Amino acid sequence: MQTQSIGYMDAPVPKGIDLKAEINKLRKEKNAVILAHYYQTGDIQDIADFVGDSLALAQWAARTEADIIVMCGVHFMGETAKILCPDKKVLVPDLNAGCSLADSCPAGEFEKFVKAHPGHTVISYVNTTAAVKAVTDIVVTSTNARQIVESLPKDAKIIFGPDRNLGNYINSITGREMLLWNGACHVHEQFSLEKIVELKKQYPDAEVITHPECKKPVVEVSDFVGSTAALLKHAVKSDKQRFIVATESGVIHEMRKQCPGKEFIPAPPQDSTCACNECNFMRLNTMEKLYNCLKFELPEIFVDEAIQQKAIRPIQRMLDISAQLGL
Ligand code: 13P
Ligand code: SF4
């Protein structure tokens, strides 16, 4: 992550201002678009021009005509937008919003791993740095990973990184034997199997719906497994009235909006008394920082040009395959 003077991120917001009105004014004046991931707080999701999962945010960034993209998410999401739109200004409200999964895959080590296994197609989850994407053949997200892996010949040798849980899950549903990088997301690995089983006893009519970044035992007790957007779609479609949700609890905001009559119970993490599981990186973004970010047009995401030119190819390949598949 690049260093910038980031004192302005916490610059005091003038007392008594109407944050929503000011953000609306600034985005109009500056022709800025606000994109937000489902793991943002409800107020940020509500003010965003578009809310989506990692795939949808990349698709939206690729087609926007705005001059400024404000990515309310984490650093790799801003980087992906910048790689796709090198001539636009891409901002994130808090430059410290990293990702434990992206951090679990240092580019130099991943490149050595790739070189040690020649003849493999390299598939990387979008939760990676630009430098990892630069040594990747196809980027995937949790929404399209299965279909993209299945689009390759049955005997293709594949490296899949960095999420070992998503990789294991894709191996199990496709019958492939992809070589996996040993990385993980600290939020999704934290769900407690025991507490989910306990909740299921308490609410036997509830469906357990789970993100594939979770560990295998949690995936195995689930009724439905899918990306953030797939979980949301499933909740809308299902005739069940109650759901135990094993992913970052921010998505429950949109689930409640789209399914007003249904009940959503966040699955609890292991080592905590908290009832729900939040990503501390995602939650660094606040309405105040979003306001400062639009006002000062900082902090900005930069990607080295040589890396950008290599990293855009696997991202574009993902977008092209997704468009062909209607995703
Ligand atoms: P999706 O947005 O693809 O569901 O990924 C979840 C995630 O952990 C994003 O950081
Ligand atoms: Fe990264 Fe996990 Fe947070 Fe997503 S939820 S941004 S994968 S740490």
Coordinates of C-alpha atoms and ligand atoms in Angstrom, one line a residue:
M1 CA 0.0 0.0 0.0
Q2 CA 1.4 3.4 -0.9
T3 CA 2.1 6.0 1.7
Q4 CA 0.4 9.4 1.5
S5 CA -0.1 12.0 4.2
I6 CA -3.4 10.9 5.5
G7 CA -4.1 13.3 8.3
Y8 CA -7.0 14.8 6.4
M9 CA -8.9 11.5 6.6
D10 CA -9.7 12.3 10.2
A11 CA -9.9 16.1 9.6
P12 CA -12.7 17.4 11.8
V13 CA -16.0 17.8 10.0
P14 CA -17.6 21.2 10.5
K15 CA -20.0 21.0 13.4
G16 CA -23.7 20.8 12.6
I17 CA -23.4 20.1 8.9
D18 CA -25.8 17.8 7.2
L19 CA -23.3 15.1 6.0
K20 CA -25.8 13.5 3.6
A21 CA -26.6 16.8 1.9
E22 CA -22.9 17.8 1.7
I23 CA -21.9 14.5 0.2
N24 CA -24.6 14.7 -2.3
K25 CA -23.5 18.3 -3.2
L26 CA -19.9 17.3 -3.6
R27 CA -20.5 14.2 -5.7
K28 CA -22.7 16.3 -8.1
E29 CA -20.2 19.2 -8.3
K30 CA -17.3 16.8 -9.0
N31 CA -19.0 14.3 -11.2
A32 CA -18.1 11.5 -8.7
V33 CA -19.7 8.1 -8.3
I34 CA -19.8 6.4 -4.9
L35 CA -19.5 2.6 -5.1
A36 CA -20.0 0.6 -1.9
H37 CA -19.5 -3.0 -0.9
Y38 CA -22.2 -4.8 1.0
Y39 CA -19.9 -5.0 4.0
Q40 CA -20.0 -1.2 4.5
T41 CA -22.1 0.3 7.3
G42 CA -25.8 0.9 6.4
D43 CA -25.4 4.7 6.1
I44 CA -22.7 4.4 3.5
Q45 CA -24.7 1.7 1.6
D46 CA -27.7 4.0 1.6
I47 CA -25.9 7.0 0.2
A48 CA -23.9 5.1 -2.5
D49 CA -24.9 5.3 -6.2
F50 CA -24.3 1.6 -6.4
V51 CA -24.0 -1.2 -3.8
G52 CA -22.6 -4.6 -4.8
D53 CA -20.2 -7.5 -4.3
S54 CA -16.7 -7.6 -5.6
L55 CA -17.7 -8.6 -9.1
A56 CA -20.4 -6.0 -9.4
L57 CA -18.1 -3.2 -8.1
A58 CA -15.5 -4.1 -10.7
Q59 CA -18.2 -4.2 -13.5
W60 CA -19.6 -0.9 -12.4
A61 CA -16.1 0.8 -12.2
A62 CA -15.4 -0.5 -15.7
R63 CA -18.4 1.2 -17.2
T64 CA -18.8 4.5 -15.2
E65 CA -18.5 7.8 -17.0
A66 CA -17.8 9.7 -13.7
D67 CA -14.5 11.6 -13.4
I68 CA -14.0 10.3 -9.8
I69 CA -14.7 6.9 -8.4
V70 CA -15.0 6.8 -4.6
M71 CA -14.6 3.1 -3.7
C72 CA -16.2 2.5 -0.3
G73 CA -14.6 -0.8 0.3
V74 CA -11.1 -2.0 0.9
H75 CA -7.8 -1.2 -0.9
F76 CA -7.8 -4.0 -3.4
M77 CA -11.2 -2.9 -4.6
G78 CA -9.9 0.6 -5.2
E79 CA -6.8 -0.8 -7.0
T80 CA -9.0 -3.0 -9.3
A81 CA -11.0 0.1 -10.2
K82 CA -7.8 2.1 -10.9
I83 CA -6.4 -0.7 -13.0
L84 CA -9.6 -0.7 -15.1
C85 CA -9.7 3.1 -15.2
P86 CA -6.1 4.4 -15.1
D87 CA -7.2 7.9 -16.3
K88 CA -9.8 8.4 -13.6
K89 CA -9.2 9.5 -10.0
V90 CA -9.9 6.6 -7.7
L91 CA -10.4 7.4 -4.0
V92 CA -11.0 5.3 -0.9
P93 CA -12.3 7.0 2.3
D94 CA -9.6 5.3 4.5
L95 CA -6.3 4.2 3.0
N96 CA -5.8 1.8 5.9
A97 CA -8.7 -0.4 4.8
G98 CA -6.6 -3.4 3.8
C99 CA -7.6 -7.1 3.6
S100 CA -6.1 -10.0 5.6
L101 CA -6.7 -12.3 2.7
A102 CA -4.8 -10.1 0.2
D103 CA -2.1 -9.7 2.9
S104 CA -1.8 -13.5 3.1
C105 CA -0.4 -13.6 -0.4
P106 CA 2.8 -11.5 -0.8
A107 CA 3.5 -11.0 -4.5
G108 CA 7.1 -12.1 -4.4
E109 CA 6.3 -15.4 -2.8
F110 CA 3.3 -16.0 -5.0
E111 CA 5.5 -15.4 -8.1
K112 CA 8.0 -18.0 -6.8
F113 CA 5.1 -20.5 -6.3
V114 CA 3.9 -19.8 -9.9
K115 CA 7.4 -20.2 -11.3
A116 CA 7.9 -23.5 -9.4
H117 CA 4.8 -24.9 -11.1
P118 CA 5.2 -24.3 -14.9
G119 CA 2.3 -25.3 -17.2
H120 CA -0.4 -24.2 -14.8
T121 CA -3.2 -21.6 -15.4
V122 CA -3.0 -19.1 -12.6
I123 CA -6.4 -18.1 -11.2
S124 CA -6.4 -15.4 -8.5
Y125 CA -9.2 -14.3 -6.4
V126 CA -9.9 -10.5 -6.8
N127 CA -8.9 -10.1 -3.1
T128 CA -5.2 -9.7 -4.1
T129 CA -2.8 -6.9 -4.7
A130 CA -2.2 -5.5 -8.2
A131 CA 1.2 -7.1 -8.2
V132 CA -0.3 -10.6 -7.6
K133 CA -2.8 -9.9 -10.4
A134 CA 0.1 -9.0 -12.7
V135 CA 1.3 -12.7 -12.5
T136 CA -2.2 -14.1 -12.9
D137 CA -4.0 -15.5 -16.0
I138 CA -7.6 -15.0 -14.9
V139 CA -9.0 -13.1 -11.9
V140 CA -12.2 -14.5 -10.3
T141 CA -14.6 -13.4 -7.6
S142 CA -16.7 -15.7 -5.4
T143 CA -19.6 -15.0 -7.8
N144 CA -17.9 -16.4 -10.9
A145 CA -15.1 -18.7 -9.6
R146 CA -17.0 -21.9 -10.2
Q147 CA -18.0 -21.0 -13.8
I148 CA -14.6 -19.7 -14.7
V149 CA -12.8 -22.8 -13.4
E150 CA -15.4 -25.0 -15.3
S151 CA -14.7 -23.0 -18.5
L152 CA -11.2 -24.4 -18.6
P153 CA -10.5 -27.9 -20.0
K154 CA -11.1 -30.7 -17.6
D155 CA -7.4 -31.7 -17.6
A156 CA -6.1 -28.1 -17.2
K157 CA -3.5 -27.7 -14.4
I158 CA -4.6 -24.8 -12.3
I159 CA -3.1 -22.8 -9.4
F160 CA -5.7 -21.1 -7.3
G161 CA -4.9 -18.4 -4.8
P162 CA -5.0 -17.0 -2.3
D163 CA -8.1 -18.3 -0.4
R164 CA -7.7 -22.0 0.6
N165 CA -11.3 -22.3 1.8
L166 CA -12.8 -21.0 -1.5
G167 CA -10.2 -23.1 -3.4
N168 CA -11.2 -26.3 -1.5
Y169 CA -14.9 -25.5 -2.0
I170 CA -14.4 -25.0 -5.7
N171 CA -12.4 -28.3 -5.9
S172 CA -15.1 -30.1 -4.1
I173 CA -18.0 -28.9 -6.4
T174 CA -16.1 -29.2 -9.7
G175 CA -14.0 -32.3 -9.0
R176 CA -10.9 -30.4 -10.0
E177 CA -7.6 -30.7 -8.1
M178 CA -6.3 -27.2 -8.2
L179 CA -3.1 -26.4 -6.4
L180 CA -4.0 -24.0 -3.6
W181 CA -2.3 -21.1 -2.0
N182 CA -2.5 -21.2 1.8
G183 CA -4.3 -17.9 2.5
A184 CA -7.5 -17.0 4.3
C185 CA -9.8 -14.2 5.4
H186 CA -9.7 -13.6 9.2
V187 CA -13.4 -12.7 9.2
H188 CA -14.8 -15.7 7.4
E189 CA -12.5 -18.1 9.2
Q190 CA -13.8 -16.8 12.5
F191 CA -17.3 -18.3 12.3
S192 CA -18.0 -20.7 15.1
L193 CA -19.4 -24.1 14.0
E194 CA -20.6 -24.8 17.6
K195 CA -22.5 -21.5 17.8
I196 CA -24.1 -22.0 14.4
V197 CA -25.2 -25.5 15.4
E198 CA -26.6 -24.1 18.6
L199 CA -28.6 -21.4 16.7
K200 CA -29.9 -24.0 14.3
K201 CA -31.2 -26.0 17.3
Q202 CA -32.9 -22.9 18.6
Y203 CA -34.4 -22.0 15.1
P204 CA -34.8 -25.4 13.3
D205 CA -36.8 -23.7 10.5
A206 CA -33.9 -21.3 9.7
E207 CA -31.7 -21.8 6.6
V208 CA -27.9 -21.5 7.2
I209 CA -26.5 -19.4 4.3
T210 CA -22.7 -19.2 4.1
H211 CA -19.9 -17.5 2.1
P212 CA -17.4 -20.0 0.6
E213 CA -14.5 -18.2 2.3
C214 CA -15.7 -19.9 5.5
K215 CA -14.0 -23.1 6.8
K216 CA -15.1 -26.5 5.5
P217 CA -17.0 -27.6 8.7
V218 CA -19.2 -24.4 8.5
V219 CA -19.8 -24.9 4.8
E220 CA -20.8 -28.5 5.4
V221 CA -23.6 -27.6 7.8
S222 CA -25.0 -25.0 5.5
D223 CA -28.1 -25.1 3.4
F224 CA -26.8 -22.7 0.8
V225 CA -23.3 -21.5 -0.1
G226 CA -22.6 -18.5 -2.3
S227 CA -21.0 -15.1 -2.8
T228 CA -22.4 -12.1 -1.0
A229 CA -24.7 -11.3 -4.0
A230 CA -25.7 -15.0 -4.3
L231 CA -26.7 -15.1 -0.6
L232 CA -28.8 -12.0 -1.0
K233 CA -30.5 -13.3 -4.2
H234 CA -31.1 -16.7 -2.4
A235 CA -32.7 -14.9 0.6
V236 CA -35.1 -13.0 -1.7
K237 CA -36.1 -16.2 -3.6
S238 CA -36.3 -18.7 -0.8
D239 CA -39.7 -19.4 0.7
K240 CA -38.0 -19.7 4.2
Q241 CA -38.7 -16.9 6.6
R242 CA -35.6 -17.1 8.8
F243 CA -31.8 -17.2 7.9
I244 CA -28.6 -17.7 9.8
V245 CA -26.1 -15.6 7.9
A246 CA -22.5 -16.8 7.9
T247 CA -20.7 -13.9 6.2
E248 CA -19.8 -10.3 7.2
S249 CA -22.9 -8.9 8.8
G250 CA -23.1 -5.7 6.7
V251 CA -25.0 -7.6 4.0
I252 CA -27.9 -8.1 6.4
H253 CA -28.7 -4.4 5.9
E254 CA -29.6 -5.0 2.2
M255 CA -31.2 -8.4 3.1
R256 CA -33.6 -6.6 5.5
K257 CA -34.4 -3.9 2.9
Q258 CA -35.1 -6.4 0.1
C259 CA -37.0 -8.9 2.4
P260 CA -38.9 -6.8 5.0
G261 CA -40.9 -9.8 6.3
K262 CA -38.0 -12.2 6.8
E263 CA -35.6 -12.6 9.8
F264 CA -31.9 -12.5 9.5
I265 CA -29.7 -13.8 12.3
P266 CA -26.0 -13.0 12.0
A267 CA -23.8 -16.1 12.7
P268 CA -21.4 -15.3 15.6
P269 CA -17.7 -15.5 15.6
Q270 CA -15.7 -17.9 17.7
D271 CA -13.5 -15.8 20.0
S272 CA -15.9 -13.0 20.9
T273 CA -19.0 -12.2 22.8
C274 CA -20.2 -10.2 19.8
A275 CA -23.3 -11.6 18.1
C276 CA -22.1 -10.7 14.7
N277 CA -18.9 -10.7 12.6
E278 CA -17.6 -7.5 11.1
C279 CA -14.5 -6.8 9.0
N280 CA -12.5 -4.3 10.9
F281 CA -10.9 -3.1 7.6
M282 CA -14.3 -2.5 5.8
R283 CA -15.6 -0.7 8.9
L284 CA -12.8 1.9 8.9
N285 CA -14.8 3.8 6.3
T286 CA -17.2 6.3 7.8
M287 CA -19.6 9.0 6.5
E288 CA -17.2 11.6 7.9
K289 CA -14.2 10.1 6.0
L290 CA -16.4 9.8 2.9
Y291 CA -17.2 13.5 3.2
N292 CA -13.5 14.4 3.6
C293 CA -12.5 12.2 0.8
L294 CA -14.9 13.9 -1.6
K295 CA -13.9 17.3 -0.3
F296 CA -10.1 16.9 -0.5
E297 CA -10.1 14.3 -3.3
L298 CA -7.8 12.2 -1.1
P299 CA -6.6 9.5 -0.4
E300 CA -6.0 8.5 -3.9
I301 CA -5.1 5.1 -5.2
F302 CA -2.1 4.8 -7.5
V303 CA -0.9 1.7 -9.4
D304 CA 2.5 1.4 -10.9
E305 CA 2.1 1.7 -14.7
A306 CA 4.0 -1.5 -15.6
I307 CA 2.0 -3.5 -13.1
Q308 CA -1.3 -1.9 -14.3
Q309 CA -0.6 -3.0 -17.8
K310 CA -0.1 -6.6 -16.8
A311 CA -2.9 -6.7 -14.2
I312 CA -5.6 -5.4 -16.5
R313 CA -5.4 -8.5 -18.7
P314 CA -6.6 -11.1 -16.1
I315 CA -9.3 -8.7 -14.8
Q316 CA -10.6 -7.9 -18.3
R317 CA -10.6 -11.7 -19.0
M318 CA -12.8 -12.2 -15.9
L319 CA -15.1 -9.4 -17.1
D320 CA -15.3 -10.8 -20.6
I321 CA -16.1 -14.4 -19.4
S322 CA -18.6 -13.1 -16.9
A323 CA -20.4 -11.1 -19.6
Q324 CA -20.5 -14.2 -21.9
L325 CA -22.0 -16.2 -18.9
G326 CA -24.5 -13.5 -18.2
L327 CA -23.1 -12.9 -14.7
Ligands
13P1 P1 -17.6 -11.1 -2.5 O1 -17.9 -9.6 -2.6 O2 -17.2 -11.7 -3.8 O3 -18.8 -11.9 -1.9 O4 -16.4 -11.3 -1.5 C1 -16.5 -11.2 -0.1 C2 -15.4 -10.5 0.5 O5 -14.9 -10.9 1.5 C3 -15.0 -9.2 -0.1 O6 -13.9 -8.8 0.6
SF4_2 FE1 -10.7 -9.1 3.2 FE2 -12.1 -10.7 4.7 FE3 -12.4 -8.1 5.0 FE4 -13.3 -9.3 2.7 S1 -14.1 -9.6 4.8 S2 -12.1 -7.4 3.0 S3 -11.8 -10.9 2.5 S4 -10.6 -9.3 5.4

